[in-house]
Short mmCIF file of C-alpha atoms and ligand atoms in Angstrom, two decimals:
data_model
loop_
_atom_site.label_atom_id
_atom_site.label_comp_id
_atom_site.label_asym_id
_atom_site.label_seq_id
_atom_site.Cartn_x
_atom_site.Cartn_y
_atom_site.Cartn_z
CA MET A 1 0.11 0.20 -0.03
CA ASP A 2 0.98 3.61 -0.61
CA PRO A 3 4.35 3.88 1.46
CA ILE A 4 3.90 8.06 1.53
CA ARG A 5 0.59 6.96 4.13
CA ASN A 6 2.39 4.61 5.85
CA PRO A 7 1.64 5.44 9.26
CA PHE A 8 3.65 3.28 11.44
CA ALA A 9 7.15 4.40 12.98
CA PRO A 10 9.88 2.45 14.55
CA GLY A 11 12.62 4.39 15.60
CA ALA A 12 14.13 5.44 19.08
CA GLY A 13 11.85 7.97 20.48
CA GLN A 14 9.43 8.19 17.67
CA ARG A 15 6.28 8.80 18.44
CA PRO A 16 4.14 5.83 17.66
CA PRO A 17 0.92 6.62 15.60
CA GLU A 18 -1.34 4.81 18.98
CA LEU A 19 -0.08 4.91 22.10
CA ALA A 20 -1.11 1.63 23.24
CA GLY A 21 -1.51 0.07 26.85
CA ARG A 22 -0.06 3.13 28.70
CA GLU A 23 -3.40 4.25 30.21
CA ARG A 24 -2.60 3.43 33.48
CA GLU A 25 0.97 5.09 33.41
CA LEU A 26 -0.82 7.96 32.14
CA SER A 27 -3.47 7.83 34.79
CA ALA A 28 -1.02 7.54 37.22
CA PHE A 29 0.60 10.51 36.63
CA GLU A 30 -2.28 12.66 36.23
CA VAL A 31 -3.16 12.14 39.95
CA VAL A 32 0.60 13.09 40.47
CA LEU A 33 -0.01 16.32 38.79
CA GLN A 34 -2.82 17.49 40.42
CA ARG A 35 -1.72 16.54 43.93
CA VAL A 36 1.57 18.04 43.98
CA ALA A 37 0.18 21.21 42.57
CA ARG A 38 -2.02 20.87 45.43
CA GLY A 39 0.85 20.65 47.86
CA ARG A 40 0.39 16.83 48.67
CA PRO A 41 3.02 14.54 49.39
CA GLU A 42 4.25 12.42 46.05
CA ARG A 43 6.63 10.40 45.33
CA SER A 44 8.90 10.68 42.09
CA LEU A 45 7.95 8.86 39.25
CA ILE A 46 10.42 6.02 37.44
CA LEU A 47 9.76 3.86 34.47
CA THR A 48 11.71 0.80 33.87
CA GLY A 49 12.35 -1.54 31.26
CA LEU A 50 13.99 -3.15 27.93
CA ARG A 51 15.27 -1.22 25.33
CA GLY A 52 12.55 -0.67 22.73
CA VAL A 53 9.24 -0.53 25.05
CA GLY A 54 8.81 2.97 24.75
CA LYS A 55 9.56 4.35 27.49
CA THR A 56 11.12 7.90 25.63
CA VAL A 57 8.22 8.52 23.85
CA LEU A 58 6.21 7.61 27.38
CA LEU A 59 8.27 10.33 29.13
CA GLY A 60 7.34 12.75 26.31
CA GLU A 61 4.22 11.91 26.38
CA LEU A 62 3.90 12.93 29.93
CA ARG A 63 6.30 15.77 29.50
CA SER A 64 3.39 17.10 27.29
CA MET A 65 0.70 16.04 29.93
CA ALA A 66 2.63 18.23 32.72
CA VAL A 67 3.08 21.33 30.34
CA LYS A 68 -0.81 21.24 29.32
CA HIS A 69 -1.44 21.40 32.81
CA GLY A 70 0.71 24.53 33.02
CA TRP A 71 3.68 23.54 34.56
CA GLY A 72 7.18 24.36 33.94
CA ALA A 73 9.03 20.94 32.17
CA GLY A 74 12.56 20.45 31.19
CA LYS A 75 13.77 16.80 29.83
CA ILE A 76 17.41 15.80 29.97
CA GLU A 77 19.16 12.60 28.60
CA ALA A 78 21.58 11.29 30.95
CA ARG A 79 24.98 10.11 29.42
CA PRO A 80 27.82 7.93 30.65
CA ASP A 81 30.84 9.88 32.03
CA ALA A 82 29.02 13.07 31.49
CA GLU A 83 28.04 15.38 34.46
CA LEU A 84 24.33 16.49 35.33
CA ARG A 85 24.75 20.49 36.09
CA ARG A 86 24.95 21.64 32.62
CA PRO A 87 22.00 19.34 30.82
CA LEU A 88 20.27 20.03 33.93
CA SER A 89 20.84 23.70 33.77
CA ALA A 90 19.50 23.87 29.82
CA ALA A 91 16.36 21.40 31.59
CA LEU A 92 15.85 23.95 34.63
CA HIS A 93 16.09 26.98 32.19
CA ARG A 94 13.55 25.37 30.19
CA ALA A 95 11.18 25.26 33.13
CA ILE A 96 11.52 28.57 34.42
CA ARG A 97 10.44 29.70 31.05
CA ASP A 98 7.48 28.03 30.49
CA LEU A 99 6.85 29.42 34.21
CA ALA A 100 7.35 32.75 33.09
CA VAL A 101 5.03 32.85 30.96
CA ARG A 102 2.95 32.63 33.66
CA HIS A 103 4.22 34.69 36.16
CA ARG A 104 3.46 38.06 37.21
CA ALA A 105 6.86 39.35 38.97
CA PRO A 106 9.16 39.49 36.10
CA ASP A 107 11.84 40.65 38.62
CA ARG A 108 11.52 37.40 41.05
CA VAL A 109 11.56 35.10 37.36
CA ASP A 110 15.42 36.78 37.13
CA GLU A 111 16.21 36.26 40.30
CA VAL A 112 15.69 32.50 39.64
CA LEU A 113 17.03 32.57 36.69
CA GLY A 114 19.94 34.68 38.51
CA VAL A 115 20.36 31.58 40.51
CA LEU A 116 20.47 29.03 37.91
CA LYS A 117 23.05 30.80 35.98
CA ALA A 118 25.34 30.62 39.10
CA PHE A 119 24.76 26.96 39.70
CA ALA A 120 25.35 26.73 35.56
CA LEU A 121 28.60 27.88 35.83
CA LYS A 122 29.63 26.01 37.79
CA ALA A 123 29.56 23.30 35.68
CA SER A 124 33.46 21.81 35.28
CA LYS A 125 35.11 23.22 31.99
CA PRO A 126 35.50 19.32 30.16
CA ASP A 127 38.77 21.44 27.90
CA ALA A 128 40.52 24.55 27.79
CA LYS A 129 39.36 25.49 24.59
CA LEU A 130 35.52 24.74 25.48
CA ARG A 131 36.36 26.94 28.93
CA ASP A 132 35.65 30.49 27.58
CA ARG A 133 33.17 29.37 25.12
CA TRP A 134 30.43 28.09 26.74
CA GLN A 135 27.85 30.36 28.37
CA PRO A 136 24.62 29.51 29.75
CA GLY A 137 22.48 31.47 27.57
CA ILE A 138 20.87 33.09 30.34
CA ASP A 139 20.54 37.03 30.14
CA VAL A 140 20.61 38.00 33.69
CA PRO A 141 23.59 38.13 36.11
CA ALA A 142 24.56 35.35 38.03
CA ALA A 143 23.15 35.57 41.59
CA GLN A 144 25.84 35.33 44.19
CA GLY A 145 25.31 32.42 47.37
CA ARG A 146 23.00 30.55 46.44
CA ALA A 147 23.08 27.15 44.14
CA ASP A 148 27.22 27.76 43.57
CA SER A 149 28.99 26.27 46.41
CA GLY A 150 30.26 23.55 43.61
CA ASP A 151 28.81 20.60 45.70
CA ILE A 152 26.10 19.32 43.69
CA GLU A 153 24.00 17.96 46.65
CA ILE A 154 23.57 21.38 48.25
CA ASP A 155 23.48 23.32 45.14
CA LEU A 156 20.62 21.03 44.02
CA VAL A 157 18.24 21.46 46.78
CA GLU A 158 18.46 25.13 46.76
CA LEU A 159 18.19 25.64 42.99
CA PHE A 160 14.97 22.75 43.18
CA THR A 161 13.65 24.82 45.85
CA ASP A 162 13.51 28.26 43.80
CA VAL A 163 12.09 26.62 40.75
CA ALA A 164 9.42 25.15 42.77
CA GLU A 165 8.70 28.08 44.71
CA LEU A 166 8.28 29.87 40.68
CA ALA A 167 5.97 27.21 40.16
CA ALA A 168 3.79 27.31 43.34
CA ASP A 169 3.66 31.29 42.63
CA VAL A 170 1.63 30.36 39.45
CA GLY A 171 -0.25 27.63 41.53
CA THR A 172 1.28 24.47 39.36
CA GLY A 173 4.43 22.64 39.55
CA ALA A 174 7.69 21.87 37.45
CA VAL A 175 8.92 18.55 36.60
CA ILE A 176 12.58 17.52 35.64
CA LEU A 177 12.33 14.28 33.17
CA ILE A 178 15.83 12.19 32.91
CA ASP A 179 16.14 9.84 30.44
CA GLU A 180 18.60 6.74 30.51
CA MET A 181 18.57 7.31 33.99
CA GLN A 182 21.27 4.35 34.41
CA ASP A 183 23.93 6.65 32.67
CA LEU A 184 23.92 9.05 35.91
CA LYS A 185 27.31 9.51 37.62
CA ALA A 186 27.10 8.20 41.23
CA PRO A 187 27.42 11.96 42.64
CA ASP A 188 24.51 13.02 40.68
CA VAL A 189 22.74 10.23 41.48
CA SER A 190 22.84 10.79 45.24
CA ALA A 191 22.78 14.87 44.78
CA LEU A 192 19.05 14.04 42.65
CA CYS A 193 17.90 11.42 45.47
CA ALA A 194 18.58 14.12 48.55
CA ALA A 195 16.91 16.88 46.55
CA CYS A 196 13.79 14.76 46.01
CA HIS A 197 13.90 13.78 49.56
CA GLU A 198 14.08 17.56 50.84
CA LEU A 199 11.70 18.80 48.68
CA SER A 200 9.04 16.02 49.07
CA GLN A 201 9.35 16.68 52.79
CA SER A 202 8.78 20.61 52.39
CA GLY A 203 5.63 19.71 49.74
CA ALA A 204 7.36 21.87 47.15
CA PRO A 205 6.00 21.36 44.22
CA LEU A 206 9.01 19.54 41.98
CA VAL A 207 8.82 16.16 40.88
CA VAL A 208 11.67 14.25 39.06
CA VAL A 209 10.34 11.69 36.45
CA GLY A 210 12.81 9.15 35.49
CA ALA A 211 13.34 6.22 32.89
CA GLY A 212 16.01 3.87 32.40
CA LEU A 213 16.89 0.12 32.10
CA PRO A 214 15.42 -2.29 34.25
CA HIS A 215 18.38 -1.68 36.40
CA VAL A 216 17.65 1.59 37.57
CA PRO A 217 15.96 0.55 41.50
CA ALA A 218 19.17 -0.76 42.34
CA VAL A 219 21.63 2.28 41.19
CA LEU A 220 19.85 4.24 43.06
CA SER A 221 19.76 2.12 46.14
CA ALA A 222 23.11 1.62 45.77
CA SER A 223 23.25 5.62 46.30
CA LYS A 224 21.15 6.24 49.08
CA SER A 225 18.89 3.01 50.60
CA TYR A 226 15.87 5.33 51.36
CA SER A 227 15.69 5.59 47.76
CA GLU A 228 13.06 2.92 47.65
CA ARG A 229 10.75 5.11 49.53
CA LEU A 230 11.10 7.97 47.18
CA PHE A 231 10.48 6.93 43.96
CA ARG A 232 8.09 4.75 43.02
CA TYR A 233 9.09 2.56 39.94
CA ALA A 234 6.55 1.49 37.05
CA ARG A 235 8.06 -1.11 34.58
CA ILE A 236 7.01 -0.69 31.36
CA ASP A 237 6.77 -4.20 29.36
CA ARG A 238 5.66 -5.51 25.95
CA LEU A 239 1.89 -5.10 25.03
CA ASP A 240 -0.28 -7.98 25.80
CA ARG A 241 -2.06 -8.61 22.66
CA ASP A 242 -5.14 -6.75 22.87
CA ASP A 243 -2.88 -3.56 23.23
CA ALA A 244 -0.87 -5.18 20.39
CA ASP A 245 -3.45 -5.18 18.45
CA ARG A 246 -4.87 -2.23 18.82
CA ALA A 247 -1.48 -0.47 18.47
CA VAL A 248 -1.39 -2.06 14.84
CA MET A 249 -5.43 -1.51 13.76
CA ALA A 250 -6.22 2.03 15.06
CA PRO A 251 -3.72 3.99 12.80
CA ILE A 252 -4.42 1.58 9.54
CA GLU A 253 -8.37 2.27 10.27
CA ARG A 254 -7.23 6.30 10.70
CA GLU A 255 -5.80 5.60 6.78
CA GLU A 256 -9.42 3.83 6.19
CA ALA A 257 -7.57 0.61 5.32
CA GLY A 258 -8.00 -2.82 7.12
CA ILE A 259 -5.88 -5.94 8.43
CA GLU A 260 -7.15 -9.37 8.74
CA PRO A 261 -7.46 -11.23 11.92
CA GLU A 262 -4.37 -13.58 10.69
CA ALA A 263 -2.10 -10.75 9.81
CA LEU A 264 -2.51 -9.89 13.65
CA ASP A 265 -1.85 -13.02 14.75
CA ALA A 266 1.34 -13.13 12.61
CA LEU A 267 2.63 -9.73 14.01
CA PHE A 268 2.26 -10.59 17.53
CA ASP A 269 4.00 -14.03 17.05
CA ALA A 270 6.79 -11.48 15.28
CA SER A 271 6.93 -8.95 17.54
CA GLY A 272 6.31 -10.55 20.78
CA GLY A 273 4.52 -7.18 21.72
CA TYR A 274 7.50 -5.10 21.83
CA PRO A 275 6.46 -2.22 20.80
CA TYR A 276 9.60 -1.11 18.82
CA PHE A 277 8.94 -4.61 16.78
CA ILE A 278 5.23 -4.02 16.49
CA GLN A 279 6.29 -0.72 14.67
CA ALA A 280 9.33 -2.49 12.71
CA TYR A 281 6.98 -5.58 11.55
CA ALA A 282 3.43 -3.13 10.86
CA LYS A 283 5.41 -0.69 8.68
CA ALA A 284 7.10 -3.23 6.47
CA ALA A 285 3.78 -5.32 5.98
CA TRP A 286 1.95 -2.21 4.99
CA ASP A 287 4.44 -1.36 2.28
CA ALA A 288 4.78 -5.22 1.23
CA ALA A 289 0.68 -5.43 0.57
CA PRO A 290 -0.14 -4.92 -2.71
CA ALA A 291 -3.73 -3.69 -2.02
CA ASP A 292 -5.91 -3.45 0.99
CA PRO A 293 -6.63 -5.40 3.79
CA ILE A 294 -2.94 -6.67 5.10
CA THR A 295 -3.05 -10.44 4.62
CA VAL A 296 -0.91 -12.86 6.46
CA LYS A 297 0.99 -13.39 3.42
CA ASP A 298 1.47 -9.40 2.94
CA VAL A 299 3.05 -10.06 7.02
CA GLN A 300 5.02 -13.09 5.77
CA VAL A 301 6.69 -11.69 2.74
CA ALA A 302 7.59 -8.25 4.83
CA ALA A 303 9.10 -10.19 7.62
CA PRO A 304 12.77 -10.68 6.28
CA GLU A 305 12.67 -6.92 5.26
CA ALA A 306 11.73 -6.20 8.64
CA GLU A 307 14.27 -8.10 10.69
CA GLN A 308 17.02 -6.99 7.91
CA GLU A 309 16.15 -3.36 9.24
CA LEU A 310 16.09 -4.33 13.16
CA ALA A 311 19.48 -6.46 12.11
CA VAL A 312 20.73 -2.96 11.49
CA GLY A 313 19.42 -0.24 13.25
CA PHE A 314 18.44 -1.90 16.43
CA PHE A 315 20.67 -4.74 17.03
CA GLY A 316 23.90 -4.14 15.08
CA SER A 317 24.13 -0.47 16.14
CA ARG A 318 24.52 -2.01 19.44
CA TYR A 319 26.70 -4.93 18.77
CA GLU A 320 28.72 -2.53 16.98
CA ARG A 321 29.72 -1.19 20.39
CA ALA A 322 31.32 -4.35 21.76
CA THR A 323 35.03 -5.51 22.01
CA PRO A 324 35.75 -9.26 21.00
CA ALA A 325 36.04 -10.14 24.19
CA GLU A 326 32.49 -8.90 25.08
CA ARG A 327 30.95 -10.08 21.79
CA GLU A 328 32.26 -13.31 23.23
CA TYR A 329 30.54 -13.24 26.26
CA LEU A 330 27.17 -12.25 25.12
CA LEU A 331 27.53 -15.11 22.56
CA ALA A 332 27.96 -17.13 25.46
CA MET A 333 24.95 -15.54 27.18
CA ALA A 334 22.83 -16.86 23.85
CA GLU A 335 23.78 -19.93 23.58
CA LEU A 336 23.02 -20.89 27.35
CA THR A 337 19.19 -19.41 26.85
CA GLN A 338 19.16 -20.51 23.65
CA GLY A 339 18.10 -17.14 22.38
CA ARG A 340 14.91 -16.79 24.62
CA ASP A 341 14.40 -13.36 26.33
CA GLU A 342 15.77 -14.54 30.01
CA GLY A 343 18.78 -14.23 32.48
CA ALA A 344 21.97 -16.49 32.32
CA GLY A 345 24.08 -17.32 35.08
CA THR A 346 27.40 -15.72 35.33
CA SER A 347 29.29 -18.63 36.78
CA ASP A 348 27.48 -20.59 33.99
CA ILE A 349 29.05 -18.27 31.38
CA ALA A 350 32.25 -18.98 32.96
CA VAL A 351 32.01 -22.61 32.63
CA TYR A 352 30.88 -22.42 29.04
CA LEU A 353 33.68 -20.29 28.19
CA GLY A 354 36.52 -21.94 30.62
CA ARG A 355 37.19 -19.48 32.17
CA LYS A 356 37.58 -18.54 35.64
CA PRO A 357 34.40 -16.30 36.75
CA SER A 358 37.02 -13.34 37.73
CA SER A 359 38.87 -13.09 34.57
CA LEU A 360 35.07 -12.47 32.70
CA SER A 361 34.56 -9.43 35.04
CA PRO A 362 35.66 -6.72 33.21
CA ALA A 363 33.87 -7.49 29.85
CA ARG A 364 30.88 -8.14 32.02
CA ASP A 365 31.49 -4.76 33.72
CA SER A 366 31.64 -2.60 30.33
CA LEU A 367 28.80 -4.50 28.71
CA MET A 368 26.91 -3.32 31.61
CA LYS A 369 27.88 0.40 31.44
CA LYS A 370 27.55 0.09 27.40
CA GLY A 371 23.81 -0.97 28.61
CA LEU A 372 23.90 -3.95 26.94
CA VAL A 373 23.30 -6.58 29.62
CA TYR A 374 21.99 -5.73 33.29
CA SER A 375 22.44 -7.61 36.12
CA ALA A 376 18.10 -9.05 36.36
CA GLU A 377 19.30 -10.39 39.87
CA ARG A 378 22.25 -11.49 41.74
CA GLY A 379 24.34 -14.15 39.95
CA LEU A 380 21.91 -13.82 36.62
CA ILE A 381 22.87 -11.21 33.79
CA ALA A 382 20.38 -10.47 30.47
CA PHE A 383 20.20 -8.48 27.68
CA THR A 384 18.56 -5.20 28.11
CA VAL A 385 17.58 -5.56 24.18
CA PRO A 386 14.60 -7.63 23.76
CA HIS A 387 15.03 -10.49 21.00
CA PHE A 388 18.90 -10.12 21.63
CA GLY A 389 20.19 -13.22 21.86
CA HIS A 390 18.22 -14.98 19.28
CA TYR A 391 19.46 -12.55 17.29
CA LEU A 392 23.15 -13.17 17.84
CA LEU A 393 22.36 -16.99 17.18
CA SER A 394 20.66 -16.33 13.91
CA ARG A 395 23.82 -13.84 13.10
CA ARG A 396 26.52 -16.82 13.66
CA GLU A 397 24.93 -19.34 11.24
CA ASP A 398 25.00 -16.76 8.82
N1 ATP B 401 2.48 2.05 23.57
C1 ATP B 401 2.94 2.19 22.35
N2 ATP B 401 2.55 1.73 21.57
C2 ATP B 401 3.14 1.52 20.52
N3 ATP B 401 3.83 2.02 19.94
C3 ATP B 401 5.19 2.21 20.61
C4 ATP B 401 4.64 2.46 21.93
N4 ATP B 401 5.63 2.67 23.15
C5 ATP B 401 6.53 3.30 22.06
N5 ATP B 401 6.37 2.40 20.76
C6 ATP B 401 6.95 2.47 19.65
O1 ATP B 401 8.30 1.40 20.16
C7 ATP B 401 9.58 2.22 19.75
C8 ATP B 401 10.92 2.52 21.13
O2 ATP B 401 10.02 3.44 22.01
P1 ATP B 401 11.25 4.18 22.58
O3 ATP B 401 12.28 4.91 21.83
O4 ATP B 401 10.45 5.10 23.51
O5 ATP B 401 11.85 3.09 23.65
P2 ATP B 401 12.83 3.18 24.59
O6 ATP B 401 12.19 2.14 25.86
O7 ATP B 401 12.92 4.10 24.89
O8 ATP B 401 13.97 2.10 24.27
P3 ATP B 401 15.57 3.14 24.50
O9 ATP B 401 15.83 1.83 25.64
O10 ATP B 401 16.21 2.05 23.40
O11 ATP B 401 15.84 3.88 24.54
C9 ATP B 401 9.22 3.59 18.81
O12 ATP B 401 9.33 3.33 17.46
C10 ATP B 401 7.76 3.89 19.16
O13 ATP B 401 7.02 4.45 18.48
MG1 MG B 402 15.01 5.65 25.01
#
């Protein structure tokens, strides 16, 4: 069918044509927004899940909801080895600008911007050449003596408090959304926890909403033991059959086309309900269909095409990032789990490779740092990428 009208959207952070199966998270956030704006205590929300389940998309949706409620909102993507201070400054700048539109006292807004600037200027300079060039882009003089101690934990509490006050003035709140939260550096995690803790105690209307891989809760609780009480974790997972069907059917129907029930069966078989795969297979099936409706035959014809694209865009790009030693480790995991999406025992991997467990730690740690695997529970290691084991085994056969 007409590729120009193809509604499906495989791609990182791509808004899907139908956001299926996330009603629970959306309505929970609605409650958070309303409660926080009324000064009621609420825990910050953290979305966890495997690669491609729709965390980034959902985070974007929560951001839009907050903005619609008149909140100030700013979004960040954490990166390994990068400090939080600079991207956080940009995100808070954005949130303050959202709030400024509704704020009646421009002087007060400028005061908070001055504190933000002071905070931003404490960012450590990555290299001397950038030193003079980097400017936070805030048009007011930096304040002095607030949020500029250089200790991120102290500074964050002060800055968050000021931004929350600004939000309280306009009767709403502020939200900072942090994607790829597992990549935050330890001091930044600890500062964020401390700031959220402090703010929730004072009932200040600022919340942090995070998203990251399934081991984010472990990262946070390793930093602050009280983090379990501070955050509410929502596991974002594959869609069940009904939601997966809706994700496919609703966009097709909006284009006034159809799909046969057997074709839906075949799509669900291929995707396993994983949102990224749903988009990839449905997109290929649409393109492969010579006529409306899409049939099971079209899905079968399209599958190799979709797999080829996934092999490059979804799996391959991640595989490329692994060193030979890390690839050997990944393949051992795939062999031991026979390509199923489950954890492999670290000691079994060592036995399988005929190595001492300790000699494999560097490969494993580095794979964890690259976000390719995570420690599912003690002694078990699993892929963060669904169907990755299957991909590795099929690759080996080629
Ligand atoms: N609820 C949903 N219904 C249908 N499709 C969805 C849904 N959520 C996400 N998708 C689609 O799935 C794909 C992956 O979404 P997204 O990038 O948000 O995943 P992610 O969990 O952030 O992945 P990663 O961990 O790799 O960053 C996108 O193509 C998106 O359009
Ligand atoms: Mg993402």
